Coordinates of C-alpha atoms in Angstrom, one line a residue:
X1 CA 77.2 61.4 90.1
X2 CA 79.8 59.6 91.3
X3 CA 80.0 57.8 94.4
X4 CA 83.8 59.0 96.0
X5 CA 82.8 62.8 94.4
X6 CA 79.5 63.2 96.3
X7 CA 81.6 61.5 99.7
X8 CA 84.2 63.6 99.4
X9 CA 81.8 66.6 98.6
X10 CA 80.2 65.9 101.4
X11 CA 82.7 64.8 104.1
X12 CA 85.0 67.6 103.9
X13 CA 81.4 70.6 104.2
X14 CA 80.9 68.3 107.3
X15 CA 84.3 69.2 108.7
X16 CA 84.2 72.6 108.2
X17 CA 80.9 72.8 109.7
X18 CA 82.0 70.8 113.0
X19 CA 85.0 73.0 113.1
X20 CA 83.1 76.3 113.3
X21 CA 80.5 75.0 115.7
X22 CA 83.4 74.1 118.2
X23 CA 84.8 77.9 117.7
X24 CA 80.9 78.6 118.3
X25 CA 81.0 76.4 121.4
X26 CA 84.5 78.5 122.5
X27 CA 83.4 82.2 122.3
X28 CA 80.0 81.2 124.0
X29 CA 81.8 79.6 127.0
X30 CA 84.3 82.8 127.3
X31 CA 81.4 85.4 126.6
X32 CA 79.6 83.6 129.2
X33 CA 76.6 84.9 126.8
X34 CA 74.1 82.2 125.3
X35 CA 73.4 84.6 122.4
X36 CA 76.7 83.9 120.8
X37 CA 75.1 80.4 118.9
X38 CA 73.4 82.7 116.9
X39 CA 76.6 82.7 114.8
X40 CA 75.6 79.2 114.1
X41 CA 73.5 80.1 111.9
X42 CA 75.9 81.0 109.6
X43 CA 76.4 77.2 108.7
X44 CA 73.1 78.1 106.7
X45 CA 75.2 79.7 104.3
X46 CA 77.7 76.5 103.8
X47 CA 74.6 74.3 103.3
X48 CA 73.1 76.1 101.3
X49 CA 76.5 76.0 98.8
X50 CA 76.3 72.1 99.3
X51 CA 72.8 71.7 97.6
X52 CA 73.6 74.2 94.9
X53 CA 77.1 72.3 94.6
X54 CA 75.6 69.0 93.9
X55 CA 72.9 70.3 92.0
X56 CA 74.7 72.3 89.2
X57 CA 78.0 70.7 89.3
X58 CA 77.6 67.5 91.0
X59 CA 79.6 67.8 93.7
X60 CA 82.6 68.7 91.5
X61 CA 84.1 72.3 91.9
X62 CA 84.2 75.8 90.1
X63 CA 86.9 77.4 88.1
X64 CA 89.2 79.9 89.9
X65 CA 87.1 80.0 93.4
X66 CA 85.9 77.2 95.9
X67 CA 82.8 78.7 97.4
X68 CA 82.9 76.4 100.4
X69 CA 86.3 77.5 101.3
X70 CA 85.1 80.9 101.4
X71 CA 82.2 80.6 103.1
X72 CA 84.3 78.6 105.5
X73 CA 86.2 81.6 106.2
X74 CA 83.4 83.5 106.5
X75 CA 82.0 81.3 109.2
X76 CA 85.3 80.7 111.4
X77 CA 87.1 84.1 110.8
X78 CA 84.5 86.1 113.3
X79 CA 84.7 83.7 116.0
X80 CA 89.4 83.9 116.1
X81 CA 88.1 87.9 116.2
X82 CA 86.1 87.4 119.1
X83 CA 88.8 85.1 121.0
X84 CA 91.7 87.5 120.0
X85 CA 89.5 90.4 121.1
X86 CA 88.8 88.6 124.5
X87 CA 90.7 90.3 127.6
X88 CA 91.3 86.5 129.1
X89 CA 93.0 86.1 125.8
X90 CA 96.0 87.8 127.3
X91 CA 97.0 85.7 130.1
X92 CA 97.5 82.1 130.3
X93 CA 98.0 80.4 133.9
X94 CA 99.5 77.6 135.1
X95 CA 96.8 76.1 137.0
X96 CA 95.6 74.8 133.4
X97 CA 98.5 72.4 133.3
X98 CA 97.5 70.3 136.9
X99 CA 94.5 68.6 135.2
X100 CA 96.9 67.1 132.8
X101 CA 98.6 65.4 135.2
X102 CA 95.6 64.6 137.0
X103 CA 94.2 62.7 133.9
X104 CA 97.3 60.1 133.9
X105 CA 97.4 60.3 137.2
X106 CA 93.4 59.0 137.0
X107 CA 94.2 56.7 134.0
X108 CA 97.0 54.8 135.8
X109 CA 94.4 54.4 139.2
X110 CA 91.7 52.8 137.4
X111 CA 93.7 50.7 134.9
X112 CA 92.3 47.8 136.0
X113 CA 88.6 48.8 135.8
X114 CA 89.0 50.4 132.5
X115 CA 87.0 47.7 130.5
X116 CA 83.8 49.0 132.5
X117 CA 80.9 51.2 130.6
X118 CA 81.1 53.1 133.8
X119 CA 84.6 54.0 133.9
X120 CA 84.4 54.7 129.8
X121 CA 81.9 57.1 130.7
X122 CA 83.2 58.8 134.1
X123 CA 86.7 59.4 131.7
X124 CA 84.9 60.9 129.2
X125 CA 83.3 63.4 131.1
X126 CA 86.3 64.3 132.9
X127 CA 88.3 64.9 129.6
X128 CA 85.4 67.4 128.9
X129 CA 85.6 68.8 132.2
X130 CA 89.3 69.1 131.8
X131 CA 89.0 71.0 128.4
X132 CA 87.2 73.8 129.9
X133 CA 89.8 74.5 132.0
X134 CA 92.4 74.3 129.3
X135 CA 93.8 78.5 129.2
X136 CA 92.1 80.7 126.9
X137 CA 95.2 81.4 124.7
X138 CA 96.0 77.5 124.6
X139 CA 92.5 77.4 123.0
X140 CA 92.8 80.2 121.0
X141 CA 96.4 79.3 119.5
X142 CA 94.7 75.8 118.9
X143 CA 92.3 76.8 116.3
X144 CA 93.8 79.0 114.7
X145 CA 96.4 75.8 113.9
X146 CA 93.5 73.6 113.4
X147 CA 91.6 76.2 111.3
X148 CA 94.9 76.8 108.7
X149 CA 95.4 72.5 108.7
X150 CA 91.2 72.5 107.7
X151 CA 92.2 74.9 104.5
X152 CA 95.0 72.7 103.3
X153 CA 93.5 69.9 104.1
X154 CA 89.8 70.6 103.1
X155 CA 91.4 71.9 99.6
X156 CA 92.8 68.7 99.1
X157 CA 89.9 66.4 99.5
X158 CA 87.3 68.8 98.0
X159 CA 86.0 67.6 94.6
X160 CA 88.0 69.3 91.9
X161 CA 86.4 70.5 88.3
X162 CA 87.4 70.0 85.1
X163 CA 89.2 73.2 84.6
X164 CA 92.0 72.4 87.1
X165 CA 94.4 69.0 86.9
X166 CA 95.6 66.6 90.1
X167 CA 99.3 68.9 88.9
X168 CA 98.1 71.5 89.4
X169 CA 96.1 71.3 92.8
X170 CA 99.0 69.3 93.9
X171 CA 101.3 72.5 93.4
X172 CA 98.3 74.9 94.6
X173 CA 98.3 72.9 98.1
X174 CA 102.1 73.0 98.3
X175 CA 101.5 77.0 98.0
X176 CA 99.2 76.7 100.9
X177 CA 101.6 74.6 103.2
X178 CA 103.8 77.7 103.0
X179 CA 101.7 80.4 103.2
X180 CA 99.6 79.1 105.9
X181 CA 103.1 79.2 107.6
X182 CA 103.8 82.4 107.2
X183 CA 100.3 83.8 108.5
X184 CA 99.8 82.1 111.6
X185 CA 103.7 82.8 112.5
X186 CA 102.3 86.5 112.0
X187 CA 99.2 86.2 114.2
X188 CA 100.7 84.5 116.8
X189 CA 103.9 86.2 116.9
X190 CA 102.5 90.0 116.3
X191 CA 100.1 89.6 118.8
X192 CA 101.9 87.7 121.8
X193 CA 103.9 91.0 122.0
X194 CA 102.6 92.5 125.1
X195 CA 103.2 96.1 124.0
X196 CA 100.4 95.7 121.2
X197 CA 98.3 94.1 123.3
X198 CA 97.5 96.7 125.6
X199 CA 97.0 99.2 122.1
X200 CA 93.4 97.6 120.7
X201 CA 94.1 99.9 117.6
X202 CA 97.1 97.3 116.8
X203 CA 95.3 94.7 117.4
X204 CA 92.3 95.3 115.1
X205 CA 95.1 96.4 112.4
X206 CA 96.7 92.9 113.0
X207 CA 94.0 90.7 112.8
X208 CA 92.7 93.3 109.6
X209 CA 95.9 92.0 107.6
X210 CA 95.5 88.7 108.8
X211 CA 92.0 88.6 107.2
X212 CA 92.6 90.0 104.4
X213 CA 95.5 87.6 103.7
X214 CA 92.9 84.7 104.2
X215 CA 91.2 85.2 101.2
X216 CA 93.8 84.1 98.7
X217 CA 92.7 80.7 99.9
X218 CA 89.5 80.2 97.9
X219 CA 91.5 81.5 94.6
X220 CA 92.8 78.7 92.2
X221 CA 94.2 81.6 89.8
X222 CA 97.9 81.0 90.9
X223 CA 98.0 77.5 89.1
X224 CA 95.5 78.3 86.2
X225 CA 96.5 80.3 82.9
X226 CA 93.9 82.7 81.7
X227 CA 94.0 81.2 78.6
X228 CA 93.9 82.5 74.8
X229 CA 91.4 84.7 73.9
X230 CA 90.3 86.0 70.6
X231 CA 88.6 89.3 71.5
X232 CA 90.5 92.1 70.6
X233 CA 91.2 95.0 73.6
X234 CA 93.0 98.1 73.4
X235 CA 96.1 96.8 75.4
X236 CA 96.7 93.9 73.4
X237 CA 100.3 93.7 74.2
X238 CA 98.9 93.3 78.2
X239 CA 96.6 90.6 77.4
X240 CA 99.3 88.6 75.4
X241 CA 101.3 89.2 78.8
X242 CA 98.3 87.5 80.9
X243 CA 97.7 85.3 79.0
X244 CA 101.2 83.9 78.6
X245 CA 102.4 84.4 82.4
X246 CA 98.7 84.4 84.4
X247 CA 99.9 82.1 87.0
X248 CA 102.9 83.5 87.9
X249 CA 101.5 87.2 87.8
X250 CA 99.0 85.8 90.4
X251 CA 101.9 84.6 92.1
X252 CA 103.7 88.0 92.4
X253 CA 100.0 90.2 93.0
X254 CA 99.1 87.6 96.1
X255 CA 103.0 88.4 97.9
X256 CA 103.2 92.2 96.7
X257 CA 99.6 93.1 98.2
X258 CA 98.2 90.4 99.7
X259 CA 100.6 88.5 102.1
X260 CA 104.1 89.8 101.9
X261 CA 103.8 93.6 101.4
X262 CA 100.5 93.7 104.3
X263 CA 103.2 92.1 106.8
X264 CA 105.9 94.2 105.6
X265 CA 104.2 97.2 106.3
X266 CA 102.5 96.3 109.8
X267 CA 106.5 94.8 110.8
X268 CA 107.6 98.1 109.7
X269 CA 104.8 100.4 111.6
X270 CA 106.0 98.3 114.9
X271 CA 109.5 98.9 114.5
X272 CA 109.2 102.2 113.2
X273 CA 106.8 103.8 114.8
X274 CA 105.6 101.7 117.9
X275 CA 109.3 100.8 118.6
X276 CA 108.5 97.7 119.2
X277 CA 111.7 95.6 118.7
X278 CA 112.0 91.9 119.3
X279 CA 114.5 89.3 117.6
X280 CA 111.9 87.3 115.8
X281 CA 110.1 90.6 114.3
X282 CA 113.3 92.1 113.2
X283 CA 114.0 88.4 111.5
X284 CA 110.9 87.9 109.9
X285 CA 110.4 91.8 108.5
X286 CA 114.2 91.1 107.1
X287 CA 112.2 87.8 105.0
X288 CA 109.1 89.8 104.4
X289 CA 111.9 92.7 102.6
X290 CA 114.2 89.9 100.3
X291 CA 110.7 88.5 99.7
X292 CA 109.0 91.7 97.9
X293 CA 112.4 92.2 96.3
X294 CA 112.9 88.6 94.8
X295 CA 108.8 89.6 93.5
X296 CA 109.9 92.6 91.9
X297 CA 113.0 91.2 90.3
X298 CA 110.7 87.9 89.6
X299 CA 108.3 90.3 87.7
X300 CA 110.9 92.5 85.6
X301 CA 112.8 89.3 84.4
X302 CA 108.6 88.2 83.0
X303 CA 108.4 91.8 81.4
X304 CA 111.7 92.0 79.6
X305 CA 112.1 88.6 78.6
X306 CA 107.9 88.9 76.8
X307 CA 109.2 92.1 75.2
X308 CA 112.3 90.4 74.3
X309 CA 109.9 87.7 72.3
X310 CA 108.1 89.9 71.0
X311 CA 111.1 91.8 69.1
X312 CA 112.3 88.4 68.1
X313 CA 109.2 87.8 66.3
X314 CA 109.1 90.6 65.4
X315 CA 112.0 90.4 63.3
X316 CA 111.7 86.9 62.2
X317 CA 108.6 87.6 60.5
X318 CA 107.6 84.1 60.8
X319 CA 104.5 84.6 61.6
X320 CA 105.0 87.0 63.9
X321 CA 104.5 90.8 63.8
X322 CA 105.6 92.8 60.7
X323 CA 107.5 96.4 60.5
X324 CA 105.3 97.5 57.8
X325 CA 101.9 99.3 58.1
X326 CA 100.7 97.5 55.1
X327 CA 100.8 93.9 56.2
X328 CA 98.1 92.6 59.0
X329 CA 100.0 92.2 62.4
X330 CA 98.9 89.0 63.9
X331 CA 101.4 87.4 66.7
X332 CA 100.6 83.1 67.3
X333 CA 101.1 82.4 70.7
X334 CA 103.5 79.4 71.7
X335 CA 101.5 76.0 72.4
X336 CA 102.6 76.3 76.2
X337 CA 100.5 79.6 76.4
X338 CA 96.8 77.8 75.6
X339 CA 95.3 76.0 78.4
X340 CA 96.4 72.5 79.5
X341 CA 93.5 70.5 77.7
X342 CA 95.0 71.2 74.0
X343 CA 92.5 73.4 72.3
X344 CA 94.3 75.5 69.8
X345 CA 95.1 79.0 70.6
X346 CA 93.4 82.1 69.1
X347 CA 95.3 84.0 66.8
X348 CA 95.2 87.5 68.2
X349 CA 95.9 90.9 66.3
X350 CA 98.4 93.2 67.6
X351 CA 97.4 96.5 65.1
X352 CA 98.8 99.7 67.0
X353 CA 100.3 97.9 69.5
X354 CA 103.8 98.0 69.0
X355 CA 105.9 101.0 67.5
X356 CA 106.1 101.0 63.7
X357 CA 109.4 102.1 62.4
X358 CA 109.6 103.9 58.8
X359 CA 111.5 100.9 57.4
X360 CA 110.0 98.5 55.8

């Protein structure tokens, strides 16, 4: 096993562990309720992934899902619930701000004694002291940042496996830059409205949609191709689709009904029917709309331009698909269709498939 896999393996499970337990830290200081480090125990779940990990793929990921990134969310997504959910999450004084100012204020006072264990340690625990008066949404807003940077971040220093190239995980964690954009703007910009504060139904709705949209972060399918594949189905013109445009079909799926379309449709219940208006809302539901469009358009141009290859074929005959009933019907795939490490791609049969025409 190699020595930078296993650190990296390692170091970034560590991270997401330290993360949650400060979240754990949070809702137990706002619940005022000791109970709440049970959720701790949750981390059992991530280190439990870690020995498995290094044990069966040493330290190196999977194909198509990152376990730890899920069980990540799993661990960090019920404690933002908790916060959002919490009444004191509403309101946000300014009192918060004077120990700020107190702190340089401190600093500037003791500058001269600051090479002192005593004074390292005094400062230390009134930076603590300080964070715990720091307002509840502050704290709130501030991991739900830090939580999204984890992802990216976490994605990029996680192991990667053999079926997935340094291209392609660089384009997957440009995708995530962007989308984790676009999901905290909806959090914290849905939710700071205070006409769906006060209605909790909203609010679960919200934070729903903003779960579900989490989970296209432990998927590698929207770099991948599904690849070739020589067993014969009974929608064989569907599979040659998939298997020629995977990654961008994943691409279209996540924004229709994962990220784009949920936020289109919440956007549009608060206008609609909540008649909730604000500037920003009617902005972003205008981007959500062009965004499902350009999808849509993105997808027909992918249909008509395989059906449009397959004719072409089709009429070539060049080892494409032939008019007559009598002659086998096998289509080749192009060589960018196969998967990136060069194996050669299946030949697969489309008999039935297409119309067959009474010339021959």
């Amino acid at each position: 096993m190699e020595l930078l896999v296993l650190f990296n393996a390692l170091a970034t499970r560590l991270l997401f562990v330290l993360h949650s337990l400060l979240g754990v830290w949070r809702v137990t200081e706002v619940k005022k309720d000791p109970r709440y480090w049970l959720l701790a125990l949750l981390h059992l779940l991530l280190c439990l992934e870690t020995a498995l990990t290094l044990k069966l793929k040493q330290g190196r990921g999977y194909k198509w899902f990152s376990p730890a990134i899920f069980l990540y969310l799993i661990c960090i997504v019920p404690l933002l619930w908790l916060l959002e959910l919490h009444p004191e999450n509403q309101f946000c004084l300014n009192e918060s701000q004077q120990p700020v100012q107190n702190i340089s204020e401190r600093e500037e006072s003791n500058h001269t004694n600051d090479a002192t264990d005593s004074h390292i340690l005094e400062t230390a625990l009134y930076l603590v002291s300080t964070l715990s008066t720091v307002c509840e949404k502050v704290w709130t807003l501030s991991l739900h940042q830090t939580f999204l940077l984890l992802l990216i971040i976490g994605r990029w220093l996680l192991p990667i496996g053999r079926e997935i190239t340094r291209d392609q995980l660089s384009q997957l964690l440009l995708m995530f830059v962007g989308t984790a954009a676009d999901i905290l703007e909806f959090a914290s910009e849905t939710l700071e409205i205070e006409d769906v504060r006060k209605n909790h139904a909203l609010v679960y709705a919200i934070l729903a949609v903003w779960t579900w949209s989490m989970l296209q972060f432990p998927l590698d399918l929207a770099v991948q191709h599904v690849g070739c594949n020589s067993s014969v189905s009974s929608k064989r013109v569907f599979s040659l689709l998939l298997s020629r445009h995977s990654a961008d079909l994943w691409n279209i799926g996540i924004s229709l009904f994962i990220q784009d379309g949920p936020f289109l449709v919440v956007r549009l219940i608060l206008m609609g029917h909540f008649k909730v208006i604000t500037q920003m809302l009617v902005f972003f539901t205008a981007k959500n709309i062009l965004s499902v469009m350009l999808q849509l358009y993105r997808l027909i141009v992918l249909s008509l331009d395989f059906h449009a290859s397959l004719r072409y074929q089709s009429n070539s005959r060049k080892g494409g698909v032939s008019c007559c009933p009598c002659d086998p019907n096998h289509i080749s795939l192009p060589a960018n269709s196969c998967d990136t490490d060069g194996r050669e791609c299946a030949t697969i049969p489309l008999e039935d498939s297409l119309p067959v025409t009474a010339e021959c």
